[in-house]
Every structure is written in C-alpha cells, then in structure tokens.
Coordinates of C-alpha atoms and ligand atoms in Angstrom, one line a residue:
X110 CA -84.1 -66.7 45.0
X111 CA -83.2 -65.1 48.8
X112 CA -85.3 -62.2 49.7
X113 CA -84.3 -59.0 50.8
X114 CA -83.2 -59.4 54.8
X115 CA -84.8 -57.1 57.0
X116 CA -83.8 -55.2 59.6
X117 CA -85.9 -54.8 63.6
X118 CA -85.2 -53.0 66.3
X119 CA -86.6 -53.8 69.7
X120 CA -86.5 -50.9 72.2
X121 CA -88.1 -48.7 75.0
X122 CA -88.1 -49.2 78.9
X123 CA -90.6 -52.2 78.9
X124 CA -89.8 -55.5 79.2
X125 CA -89.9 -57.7 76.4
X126 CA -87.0 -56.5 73.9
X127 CA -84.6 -59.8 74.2
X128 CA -87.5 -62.4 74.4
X129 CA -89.2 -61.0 71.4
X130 CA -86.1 -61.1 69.6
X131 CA -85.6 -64.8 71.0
X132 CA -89.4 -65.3 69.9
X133 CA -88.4 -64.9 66.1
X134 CA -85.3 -67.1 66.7
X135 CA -87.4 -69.7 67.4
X136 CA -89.6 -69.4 64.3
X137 CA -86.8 -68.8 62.1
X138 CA -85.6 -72.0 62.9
X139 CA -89.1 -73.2 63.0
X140 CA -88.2 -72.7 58.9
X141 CA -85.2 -74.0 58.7
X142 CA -83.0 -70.8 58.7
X143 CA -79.5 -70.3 60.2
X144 CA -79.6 -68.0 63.5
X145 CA -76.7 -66.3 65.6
X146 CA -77.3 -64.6 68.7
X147 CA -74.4 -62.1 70.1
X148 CA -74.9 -61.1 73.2
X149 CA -73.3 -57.5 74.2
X150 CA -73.8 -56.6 77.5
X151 CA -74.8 -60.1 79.2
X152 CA -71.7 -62.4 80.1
X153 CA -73.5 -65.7 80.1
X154 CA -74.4 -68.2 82.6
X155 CA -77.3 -68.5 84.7
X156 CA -79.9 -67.4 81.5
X157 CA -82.5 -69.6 80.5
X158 CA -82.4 -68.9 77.5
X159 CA -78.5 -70.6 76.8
X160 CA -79.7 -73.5 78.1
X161 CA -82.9 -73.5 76.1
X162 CA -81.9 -72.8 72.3
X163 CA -79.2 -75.3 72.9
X164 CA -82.1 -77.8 72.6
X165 CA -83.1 -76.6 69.4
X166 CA -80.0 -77.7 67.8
X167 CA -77.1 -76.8 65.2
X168 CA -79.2 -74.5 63.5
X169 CA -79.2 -72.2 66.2
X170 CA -76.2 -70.7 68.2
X171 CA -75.4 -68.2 71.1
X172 CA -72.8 -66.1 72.5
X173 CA -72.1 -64.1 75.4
X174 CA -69.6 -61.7 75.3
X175 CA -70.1 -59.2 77.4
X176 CA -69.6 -58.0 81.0
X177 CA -72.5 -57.0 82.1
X178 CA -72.2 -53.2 81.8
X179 CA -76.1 -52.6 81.9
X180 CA -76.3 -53.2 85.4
X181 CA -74.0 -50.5 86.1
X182 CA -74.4 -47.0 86.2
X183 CA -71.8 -45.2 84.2
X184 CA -71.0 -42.6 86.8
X185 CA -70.2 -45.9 88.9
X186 CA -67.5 -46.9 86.7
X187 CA -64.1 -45.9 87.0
X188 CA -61.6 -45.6 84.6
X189 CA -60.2 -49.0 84.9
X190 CA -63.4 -51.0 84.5
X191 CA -64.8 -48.8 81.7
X192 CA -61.9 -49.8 79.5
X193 CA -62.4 -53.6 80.8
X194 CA -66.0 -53.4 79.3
X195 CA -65.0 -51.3 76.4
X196 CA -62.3 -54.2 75.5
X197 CA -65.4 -56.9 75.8
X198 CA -67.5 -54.4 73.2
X199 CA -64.8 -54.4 70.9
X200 CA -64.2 -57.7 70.6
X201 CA -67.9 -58.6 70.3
X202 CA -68.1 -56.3 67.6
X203 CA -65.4 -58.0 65.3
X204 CA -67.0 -60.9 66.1
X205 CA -70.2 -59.5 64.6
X206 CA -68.4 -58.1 61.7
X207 CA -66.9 -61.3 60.9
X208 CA -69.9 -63.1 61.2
X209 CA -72.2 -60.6 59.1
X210 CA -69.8 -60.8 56.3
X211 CA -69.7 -64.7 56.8
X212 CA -72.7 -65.3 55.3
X213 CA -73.4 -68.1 57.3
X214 CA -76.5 -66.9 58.8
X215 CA -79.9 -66.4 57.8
X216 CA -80.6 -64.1 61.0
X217 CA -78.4 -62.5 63.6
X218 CA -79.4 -61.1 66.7
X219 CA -77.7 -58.5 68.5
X220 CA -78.5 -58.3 72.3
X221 CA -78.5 -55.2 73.9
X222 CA -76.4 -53.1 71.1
X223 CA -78.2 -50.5 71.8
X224 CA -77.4 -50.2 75.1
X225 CA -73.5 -50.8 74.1
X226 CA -73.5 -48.1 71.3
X227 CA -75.8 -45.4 74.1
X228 CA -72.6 -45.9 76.3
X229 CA -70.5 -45.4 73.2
X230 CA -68.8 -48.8 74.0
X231 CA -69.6 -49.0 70.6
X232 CA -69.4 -46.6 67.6
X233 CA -73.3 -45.9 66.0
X234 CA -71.5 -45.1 62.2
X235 CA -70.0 -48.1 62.4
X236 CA -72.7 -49.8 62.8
X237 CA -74.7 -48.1 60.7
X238 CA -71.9 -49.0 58.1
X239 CA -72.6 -52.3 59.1
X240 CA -75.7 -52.6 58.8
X241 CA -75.6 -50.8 55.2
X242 CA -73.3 -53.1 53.8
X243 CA -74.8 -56.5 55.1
X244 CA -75.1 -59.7 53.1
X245 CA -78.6 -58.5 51.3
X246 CA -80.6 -61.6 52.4
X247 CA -79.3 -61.2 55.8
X248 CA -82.0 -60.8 58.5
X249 CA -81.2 -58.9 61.8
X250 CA -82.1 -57.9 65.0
X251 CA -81.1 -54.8 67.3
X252 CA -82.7 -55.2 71.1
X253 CA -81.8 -52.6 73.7
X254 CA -83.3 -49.4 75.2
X255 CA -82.1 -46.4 74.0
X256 CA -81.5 -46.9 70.1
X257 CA -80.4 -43.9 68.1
X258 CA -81.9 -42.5 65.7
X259 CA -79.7 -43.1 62.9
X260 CA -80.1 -46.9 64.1
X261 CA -83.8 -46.4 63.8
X262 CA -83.8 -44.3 60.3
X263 CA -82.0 -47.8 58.8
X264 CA -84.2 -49.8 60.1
X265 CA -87.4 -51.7 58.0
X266 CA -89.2 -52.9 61.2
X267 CA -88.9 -50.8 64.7
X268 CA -90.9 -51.4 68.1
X269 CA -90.9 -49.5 71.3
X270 CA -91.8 -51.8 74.4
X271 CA -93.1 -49.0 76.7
X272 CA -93.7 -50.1 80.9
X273 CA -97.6 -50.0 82.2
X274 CA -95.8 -51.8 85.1
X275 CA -93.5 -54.2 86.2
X276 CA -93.4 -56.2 89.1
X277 CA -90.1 -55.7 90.1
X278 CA -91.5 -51.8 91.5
X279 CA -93.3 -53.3 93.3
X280 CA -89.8 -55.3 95.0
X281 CA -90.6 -58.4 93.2
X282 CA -87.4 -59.6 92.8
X283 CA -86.6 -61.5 88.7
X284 CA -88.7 -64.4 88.7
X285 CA -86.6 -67.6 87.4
X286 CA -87.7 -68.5 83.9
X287 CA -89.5 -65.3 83.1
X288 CA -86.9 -62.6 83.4
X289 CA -83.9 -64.6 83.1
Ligands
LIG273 P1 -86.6 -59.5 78.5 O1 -85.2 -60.1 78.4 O2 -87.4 -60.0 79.6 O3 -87.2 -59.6 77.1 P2 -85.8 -56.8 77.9 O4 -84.8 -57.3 77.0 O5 -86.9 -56.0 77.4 O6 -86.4 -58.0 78.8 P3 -83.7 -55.4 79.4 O7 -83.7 -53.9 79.3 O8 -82.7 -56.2 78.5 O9 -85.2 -55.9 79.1 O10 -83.6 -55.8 80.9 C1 -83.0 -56.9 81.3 C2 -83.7 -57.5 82.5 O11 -84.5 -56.5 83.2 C3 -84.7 -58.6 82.2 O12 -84.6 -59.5 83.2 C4 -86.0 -57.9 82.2 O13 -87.1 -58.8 82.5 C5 -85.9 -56.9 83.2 N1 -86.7 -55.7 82.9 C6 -87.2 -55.3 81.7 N2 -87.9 -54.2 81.8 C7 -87.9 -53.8 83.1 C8 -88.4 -52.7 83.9 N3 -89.2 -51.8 83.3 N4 -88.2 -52.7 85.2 C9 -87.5 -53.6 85.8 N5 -86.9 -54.7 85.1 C10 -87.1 -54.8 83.8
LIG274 MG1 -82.7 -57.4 76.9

C-alpha cells in the first residue's frame, strides 16, 4: 500500500533551497525510491551536484534544462532572449508533465520553479493543476525564491530559508563544492 505523496516547498532569500531539496534526494534513494530532478533555470555543467548523484546510480536521475535566466535581471532582457528562455521553460515543463503522469518516480524535484513561474516563464494554474492531479503516491519538491501563494496554499510541507548572512556580501566569490 503507497502512501499519500507529499508536497515541499523550499523558498526565501537564504541559501539552502536546492541542497535541501538534494539532501532528501539522497535519503530517498537511501530507501530505495525512484528520484527525478528537473532543473528550470540552471543549464547544466560545471555543478557538483551532476557529477555527484550520478554516483548514486540508476535510481536517481538529473536534468538541466534551462538557460540560466536567474542570473539575469528581467529589465536586462530583451525581447529576443526572453522568448529564448521562455522556449527552454516550456519545454521543461512538458517534460515535467510527462514525467508526473509517468509514474515512474517515487519523488521529483523541481529546481528553481519558482523562480520560472515568478518570471511567468511559467503559468502558476498550471501548475497548480499539476500538482492537483499528480500520481497520489507521488512525492515532490518546489525550490526557488519567490513561491506564490497559491503554490504555497497546495503545499503539505513549506520552508522559508531567510539570510543572517552570506559570504558572498562580503565579495566572497562561490566557493567550489559548497555553492555549486
Ligand atoms: P543552494 O543551491 O546553495 O542550496 P539556493 O538554492 O538556496 O542555494 P539559489 O537562490 O538557487 O539558492 O541561488 C543559487 C546560488 O546562489 C547558489 O550558489 C547559492 O549558494 C547562492 N546563494 C544563495 N543564497 C544567496 C544569498 N543570499 N546571497 C548570495 N548568494 C546566494
Ligand atoms: Mg537553488
């Protein structure tokens, strides 16, 4: 008998939102259970954490499909370029939608949604609809700052990392292995 899958949200300005996410990745498969990470704003390479669940296996797998959006500011982006990213967040969403109806997985983890639905790359009913009609044993995770409140009113499980500090105001630039 499955139980009921629950559903977390990881967000606020301080760090920790991905890793904690990654954190119950690793104990899921710790139990044997099936985990898919989709990442939306990140466009792979150079992130520990590829290379690092790749060791744990075929229970475990990870995709980047963004274009790293976040590290824009939207006012930076002209038209061109905000289409190129809303293209990316598209297709990263059928993926997800295909892959939540799947069944395949025990948990899924979706990197930075929130960030992609706050710069409506993304549409929040949708995935609220989503979310809503998921596989009922299904598991997921929502990381990013910013998450709507309609993201948080569905939600079973919802944490706000908030910054006492962080290194990098102080100019200390992201330190290999513990920010990427
Ligand atoms: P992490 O991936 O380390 O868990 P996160 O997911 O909470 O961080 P994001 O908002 O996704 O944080 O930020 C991505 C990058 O910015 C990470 O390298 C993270 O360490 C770094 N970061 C997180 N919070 C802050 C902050 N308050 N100031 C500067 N950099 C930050
Ligand atoms: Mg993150």
């Amino acid at each position: 008998m499955s139980e009921r899958g629950l559903i977390l949200v990881n967000t606020g300005n301080g760090k920790g939102k991905t890793t904690a996410a990654l954190g119950v990745a690793l104990r899921a498969v710790g139990q044997g259970l099936k985990v898919l990470i989709l990442q939306f704003i990140k466009s792979g390479n150079g992130y520990g954490e590829l290379a690092g669940l790749a060791k744990l296996g075929d229970q475990v797998e990870i995709r980047s499909m963004g274009k790293g959006f976040i590290y824009y500011k939207r006012d930076e982006v002209g038209e061109a370029e905000l289409a190129r990213h809303k293209e990316a967040a598209q297709e990263a969403w059928h993926t997800l939608v295909e892959e939540v109806n799947s069944d395949r997985w025990d948990l899924i983890i979706m990197d930075e949604i929130n960030n992609a639905i706050n710069y409506e790359l993304i549409d929040v009913n949708s995935v609220v609809n989503m979310l809503k009609h998921k596989p009922e044993r299904l598991h997921v995770i929502l990381t990013g700052r910013y998450a709507k409140p309609e993201i948080i009113d569905i939600a079973d499980t919802v944490t706000e990392m908030k910054v006492i500090k962080h290194a990098y105001e102080k100019g200390i630039k992201a330190a290999k292995g513990i920010e990427f």
